Structures are given as structure tokens and as C-alpha cells.
Amino acid sequence: MSRFLDALHSGRVLLMDGAMGTELLRAGLAENDCGEAWNVTNSERVRVVHQAYADAGAEVLLTNTFQANRPALWRRSEKPDDPKPYIEAAQKIIAALTSAKRFALGSIGPEVTPPSTTEFPFLYFLSEIVGAFPRHSPISGLILETYSTPRVRFVVKKTLNSGFPALLSMTYQRNAKGKIVTLSGHKPEWFAQRAKHWGVAALGVNCGRDIDMDDIIEIVRRYRAVTDLPLFARPNAGTPTKKGKRWIYPHTPEAMAARLPVLLEAGVSMVGGCCGTTPEHVAAFRPIIDAWNKKR
């Protein structure tokens, strides 16, 4: 196994970073601008966000490449529309922050072309995204985050063909009956029962419309009931409301940290944050994870 996979299976809980997109908005990114382009045009501001998470105690950082795919770049009128320059720049930025005790993961979010919700309708674009993370890259794996349909299995296959471990993070919502399901209507157990067969190295949950910490805890418990894969969670800081030009996330670092022990008991091997979480949230998680790990 790789050094990262050894750490993932060590019995220690690893602390991941928090949100990138909402942090770039706080740093001055316009709401409809392309955060991934900042890897080239404002690399120092991206580096500062990574550094803040590292200083807060994060051991696993994600590259700023979540929507570095052609359809997303086309929608934002970015030129060149080839995502490779943005992905390569993201790896250069994060490389200096990797170490014997800190890892980087390449972030690949779903490609969709509205109004369709089909994930990666053009699978041939996927090769250039995965191919922009070469084996000599500073990253230790590819994290497929915010996926919601079974079509993600094709993304997992392409990732594994690259030689990188594939970490899969699904996102959920409540349907009309109040049940926790993905956009495609599948329950957490459906993916948990198949992820290992697909070759996934770790299964997670992140983001989610109107999904809070208690829902994340439930999803992790339901995963754990049917799989022995390492699990991870990156909850939002709640569902935001807009105040003027700003999105306000309701869950404070203290409030999320208060629920963290229950999430750890549910069986995660890694934990971090998604939309609205900040370096302050990660810093609030650090002593709780340290205390947890001392018991192991």
C-alpha cells in the first residue's frame, strides 16, 4: 500500500481540510467566476487558503480542481478551455505543503451540462482530467466528490486505470417522503454495498441539500453497517442563507465540533468540512481528533 493508504488504515483518524470555494469567495472571488482559474491568475490567494488549513492542523488537503472540466469552464467563459493548465497549477501550489505527515488529494467533481443532471455525459473529457494528475504528482489519490448517481462507477474505473487510489464521496438529499437518497434516488447502502467491488479505496459523504451533521452521522452509520471500507465525511456548515451579496452558513466551528465525537463513533477514518467550513472549523476539530486518537 502507499504511505497514504497505510495512514488511512492505521486506526488513527485523519483530519482533512475544509471548503475551498467559499474561502475563495471570502478572498475576493466573484460569485460566478471560476475559482479553478485562480490557480493560474491568483495562485498566492489559493496558496494562502491551503496554508490556513495546514496551520489549523489539516493532514489531508484537496487541490483546487473541483470543477476543472471543460463544460464548467465553458459556462464560465474561461480560456483556454482545456482544464490541464489549472490542474497542473493546482498541484504546484499544493506540493510545498505536502510532507511525511501531510497528504494531498486531487479533487474531481462531477461534470454536468445543465439542464441535464447526467454526471459526465461526455466521458471522453474525463481522460484529460485524470491524465492531468501524473504519477509523479505530489498527490496521493483522487477524491471524487459530490457525486449523486451510479454513473460515478465509470469515473472510478478511469481513476483506477490511472494508478491512483479512488476515494468516492457521495452527496445526499431528502426526498418527498423524507428519506435520505442521492439525486438518482439511491440509498446510502446501495453505494456502500458496491463501492468495494468497484475498487474504491474509501467511501465518504459530503455536502448535500438540507443535510446537517446528524444526517451525515446517519449516513456514515448506514455505510458502516454494510461495508468494511475506510469511511470519511465532509459535512457542510449548514444550509446557507443569502444576506446581501454574502452567503451565511449557520453552523459555527463550536457547534460542529460538539457533534464530532458522535461522528467519530460512527466509524470514520477521515473527517473534514465542505461548503461554508473554514480553517476555524478545522482548528476546532483538531483537539477532538487528537483526543480520540490517543485512545486508540
Coordinates of C-alpha atoms in Angstrom, one line a residue:
M1 CA 0.0 0.0 0.0
S2 CA 1.0 3.6 -0.4
R3 CA 2.0 5.8 2.5
F4 CA -1.4 7.5 2.3
L5 CA -3.3 4.2 2.3
D6 CA -1.2 3.0 5.2
A7 CA -2.2 6.1 7.2
L8 CA -5.9 5.6 6.2
H9 CA -5.8 2.0 7.6
S10 CA -3.7 2.9 10.6
G11 CA -6.6 3.2 13.1
R12 CA -5.9 6.9 13.5
V13 CA -8.5 9.4 12.3
L14 CA -7.0 11.8 9.7
L15 CA -8.1 15.4 9.7
M16 CA -9.0 16.8 6.2
D17 CA -9.3 20.4 5.2
G18 CA -12.5 22.4 4.8
A19 CA -14.1 24.3 1.9
M20 CA -12.1 25.9 -0.8
G21 CA -14.9 27.6 -2.9
T22 CA -16.4 29.5 -0.1
E23 CA -12.9 30.5 1.2
L24 CA -12.0 31.9 -2.2
L25 CA -15.3 33.9 -2.2
R26 CA -14.2 35.3 1.1
A27 CA -10.8 36.1 -0.5
G28 CA -12.5 38.2 -3.3
L29 CA -13.6 35.7 -5.9
A30 CA -16.8 37.0 -7.7
E31 CA -19.7 34.6 -7.2
N32 CA -19.9 33.5 -10.8
D33 CA -16.2 33.5 -11.5
C34 CA -14.0 30.4 -11.9
G35 CA -12.1 29.5 -8.7
E36 CA -10.0 27.0 -10.5
A37 CA -8.7 29.7 -12.8
W38 CA -7.2 31.4 -9.7
N39 CA -4.6 28.6 -9.7
V40 CA -3.1 30.4 -12.6
T41 CA -4.2 34.1 -12.1
N42 CA -4.2 34.4 -8.3
S43 CA -2.1 31.4 -7.2
E44 CA -0.9 33.2 -4.0
R45 CA -4.5 33.6 -2.7
V46 CA -5.1 29.9 -3.3
R47 CA -1.9 29.0 -1.5
V48 CA -2.9 31.1 1.5
V49 CA -6.2 29.1 1.8
H50 CA -4.2 25.8 1.7
Q51 CA -1.7 27.2 4.2
A52 CA -4.5 28.3 6.6
Y53 CA -5.9 24.8 6.6
A54 CA -2.4 23.3 7.2
D55 CA -1.8 25.7 10.1
A56 CA -5.2 24.7 11.5
G57 CA -4.0 21.1 11.7
A58 CA -5.3 19.5 8.5
E59 CA -3.3 16.4 7.5
V60 CA -5.1 15.9 4.1
L61 CA -5.5 18.8 1.7
L62 CA -7.6 18.8 -1.5
T63 CA -6.4 20.5 -4.7
N64 CA -8.4 23.4 -6.0
T65 CA -9.7 21.5 -9.0
F66 CA -13.3 20.5 -8.1
Q67 CA -14.8 22.0 -11.3
A68 CA -11.7 21.9 -13.6
N69 CA -13.6 20.3 -16.5
R70 CA -14.5 21.6 -20.0
P71 CA -18.2 22.1 -19.6
A72 CA -17.7 24.1 -16.3
L73 CA -15.0 26.2 -17.9
W74 CA -17.2 26.8 -21.0
R75 CA -20.1 28.0 -18.8
R76 CA -17.7 30.5 -17.2
S77 CA -16.2 31.6 -20.5
E78 CA -12.7 30.6 -19.4
K79 CA -9.9 30.5 -22.0
P80 CA -8.1 28.2 -22.5
D81 CA -11.0 25.8 -22.0
D82 CA -8.5 22.9 -21.5
P83 CA -8.5 22.2 -17.8
K84 CA -4.9 20.9 -17.8
P85 CA -3.2 24.3 -17.0
Y86 CA -5.5 24.8 -14.0
I87 CA -4.9 21.3 -12.7
E88 CA -1.2 21.4 -13.2
A89 CA -1.0 24.8 -11.4
A90 CA -3.1 23.4 -8.5
Q91 CA -0.6 20.6 -8.0
K92 CA 2.3 23.1 -8.0
I93 CA 0.6 25.2 -5.4
I94 CA -0.2 22.3 -3.0
A95 CA 3.2 20.5 -3.5
A96 CA 5.0 22.7 -1.0
L97 CA 2.5 21.8 1.7
T98 CA 2.8 18.0 1.4
S99 CA 5.2 16.2 3.8
A100 CA 5.8 13.0 5.6
K101 CA 2.7 13.8 7.7
R102 CA 0.5 15.7 5.3
F103 CA -1.1 14.4 2.1
A104 CA -2.7 16.0 -0.9
L105 CA -5.7 14.5 -2.9
G106 CA -6.7 15.6 -6.3
S107 CA -10.3 16.8 -6.3
I108 CA -12.6 15.8 -9.2
G109 CA -16.1 17.0 -9.0
P110 CA -19.0 15.9 -11.3
E111 CA -19.2 17.3 -14.8
V112 CA -22.8 18.1 -15.7
T113 CA -24.3 20.2 -18.6
P114 CA -27.5 21.9 -17.4
P115 CA -30.4 21.4 -17.6
S116 CA -29.3 17.7 -17.7
T117 CA -28.2 16.2 -14.4
T118 CA -26.2 13.4 -16.0
E119 CA -22.8 13.1 -14.4
F120 CA -20.0 13.1 -17.0
P121 CA -22.3 12.8 -20.1
F122 CA -19.1 13.2 -22.2
L123 CA -16.8 10.5 -20.7
Y124 CA -14.0 11.3 -23.2
F125 CA -13.4 14.6 -21.2
L126 CA -12.7 12.5 -18.1
S127 CA -9.4 11.2 -19.5
E128 CA -7.8 14.6 -19.8
I129 CA -8.8 15.4 -16.2
V130 CA -7.4 12.3 -14.7
G131 CA -4.4 12.4 -17.1
A132 CA -3.5 15.9 -15.7
F133 CA -2.6 14.2 -12.4
P134 CA 0.6 12.3 -13.4
R135 CA 2.1 9.5 -11.2
H136 CA 5.0 11.8 -10.2
S137 CA 2.4 14.3 -8.9
P138 CA 2.5 15.4 -5.2
I139 CA -1.0 13.9 -4.7
S140 CA -1.6 10.6 -3.1
G141 CA -5.0 9.8 -4.6
L142 CA -8.0 11.2 -6.4
I143 CA -11.1 12.1 -4.5
L144 CA -14.3 12.0 -6.5
E145 CA -16.6 14.3 -4.5
T146 CA -20.2 15.4 -4.6
Y147 CA -21.4 12.6 -6.9
S148 CA -25.1 11.5 -6.8
T149 CA -25.7 8.8 -9.4
P150 CA -24.5 5.2 -10.2
R151 CA -22.7 6.7 -13.3
V152 CA -19.8 7.5 -10.9
R153 CA -18.6 3.9 -11.4
F154 CA -17.2 5.0 -14.8
V155 CA -15.3 7.8 -13.1
V156 CA -13.9 5.3 -10.5
K157 CA -12.8 3.0 -13.3
K158 CA -11.0 5.7 -15.1
T159 CA -9.3 6.8 -11.9
L160 CA -8.1 3.3 -11.1
N161 CA -6.7 3.0 -14.7
S162 CA -4.5 6.0 -13.9
G163 CA -2.9 4.1 -11.0
F164 CA -4.2 6.4 -8.2
P165 CA -6.4 5.2 -5.3
A166 CA -10.0 6.4 -5.8
L167 CA -11.9 7.9 -2.9
L168 CA -15.6 8.3 -3.5
S169 CA -17.7 10.9 -1.8
M170 CA -21.4 10.9 -2.4
T171 CA -23.9 13.6 -1.7
Y172 CA -27.5 13.2 -0.5
Q173 CA -30.8 15.0 0.0
R174 CA -34.2 14.2 1.5
N175 CA -36.8 13.1 -1.0
A176 CA -40.5 13.9 -0.8
K177 CA -41.0 11.2 1.8
G178 CA -38.2 12.5 3.9
K179 CA -35.8 9.6 3.1
I180 CA -32.1 10.2 2.6
V181 CA -31.2 9.4 -1.0
T182 CA -29.0 10.6 -3.8
L183 CA -30.2 12.7 -6.7
S184 CA -30.8 9.4 -8.5
G185 CA -32.9 8.1 -5.6
H186 CA -30.4 5.6 -4.3
K187 CA -30.0 5.0 -0.6
P188 CA -26.5 5.1 1.2
E189 CA -26.5 1.3 1.4
W190 CA -26.7 0.9 -2.3
F191 CA -23.4 2.6 -2.9
A192 CA -21.7 1.1 0.2
Q193 CA -22.6 -2.4 -1.0
R194 CA -20.9 -1.8 -4.4
A195 CA -18.0 0.6 -3.7
K196 CA -15.5 -2.1 -2.7
H197 CA -16.4 -4.2 -5.8
W198 CA -15.8 -1.1 -7.9
G199 CA -12.3 -0.8 -6.4
V200 CA -13.0 2.3 -4.2
A201 CA -10.3 2.8 -1.5
A202 CA -12.5 4.8 0.8
L203 CA -16.2 5.8 0.8
G204 CA -17.4 9.2 2.0
V205 CA -20.2 11.7 2.2
N206 CA -20.0 15.4 1.6
C207 CA -22.2 18.4 1.0
G208 CA -26.0 17.8 0.5
R209 CA -29.0 20.0 0.3
D210 CA -30.5 20.5 3.8
I211 CA -28.3 17.7 5.1
D212 CA -26.8 18.5 8.6
M213 CA -24.3 16.8 10.9
D214 CA -26.9 14.4 12.3
D215 CA -27.8 13.3 8.7
I216 CA -24.1 12.9 8.0
I217 CA -23.8 10.7 11.1
E218 CA -26.8 8.6 10.0
I219 CA -25.3 8.1 6.5
V220 CA -21.9 7.0 7.9
R221 CA -23.6 4.5 10.3
R222 CA -25.6 3.1 7.4
Y223 CA -22.4 2.8 5.3
R224 CA -20.6 1.1 8.2
A225 CA -23.4 -1.5 8.6
V226 CA -22.8 -2.9 5.1
T227 CA -19.1 -2.2 4.3
D228 CA -15.7 -2.5 5.9
L229 CA -14.1 0.1 3.7
P230 CA -12.5 3.2 5.4
L231 CA -15.1 5.9 5.6
F232 CA -14.8 9.7 5.6
A233 CA -17.1 12.7 6.0
R234 CA -17.0 16.3 4.9
P235 CA -20.2 18.0 6.3
N236 CA -21.4 21.5 5.3
A237 CA -21.6 24.2 7.8
G238 CA -25.3 24.0 7.4
T239 CA -27.6 25.3 4.7
P240 CA -26.8 28.9 3.8
T241 CA -29.0 31.9 3.6
K242 CA -28.1 35.0 1.5
K243 CA -27.5 38.3 3.2
G244 CA -26.8 41.0 0.6
K245 CA -24.1 39.6 -1.6
R246 CA -22.9 37.1 1.0
W247 CA -23.9 33.5 1.8
I248 CA -24.2 33.0 5.6
Y249 CA -23.6 29.4 6.9
P250 CA -25.3 28.8 10.3
H251 CA -23.1 26.2 11.9
T252 CA -20.2 27.6 13.9
P253 CA -17.0 25.8 14.5
E254 CA -18.0 25.1 18.1
A255 CA -21.4 23.7 17.1
M256 CA -19.9 21.3 14.5
A257 CA -17.1 20.3 16.9
A258 CA -19.7 19.4 19.5
R259 CA -21.2 16.8 17.3
L260 CA -17.8 15.5 16.1
P261 CA -17.4 12.8 18.8
V262 CA -20.6 11.1 17.6
L263 CA -19.4 11.2 14.0
L264 CA -16.1 9.6 15.1
E265 CA -18.0 6.9 17.0
A266 CA -20.0 6.2 13.8
G267 CA -16.8 4.9 12.2
V268 CA -14.9 7.5 10.1
S269 CA -11.3 7.2 9.3
M270 CA -11.1 10.8 8.0
V271 CA -13.1 13.9 8.6
G272 CA -13.1 17.4 7.3
G273 CA -15.6 20.0 6.0
C274 CA -17.4 21.0 2.9
C275 CA -19.2 24.2 1.9
G276 CA -19.1 27.0 4.5
T277 CA -16.5 25.4 6.7
T278 CA -13.3 27.4 7.4
P279 CA -9.9 27.0 8.9
E280 CA -11.6 27.9 12.2
H281 CA -13.8 24.8 11.8
V282 CA -10.8 22.6 11.1
A283 CA -8.9 24.1 14.1
A284 CA -11.9 23.3 16.3
F285 CA -11.9 19.7 15.1
R286 CA -8.1 19.2 15.8
P287 CA -8.1 18.7 19.6
I288 CA -11.1 16.4 19.5
I289 CA -9.5 14.2 16.9
D290 CA -6.2 14.3 18.9
A291 CA -8.0 13.1 22.0
W292 CA -9.8 10.4 20.0
N293 CA -6.5 9.1 18.5
K294 CA -4.9 9.0 21.9
K295 CA -7.4 6.4 23.0
R296 CA -6.6 4.1 20.0

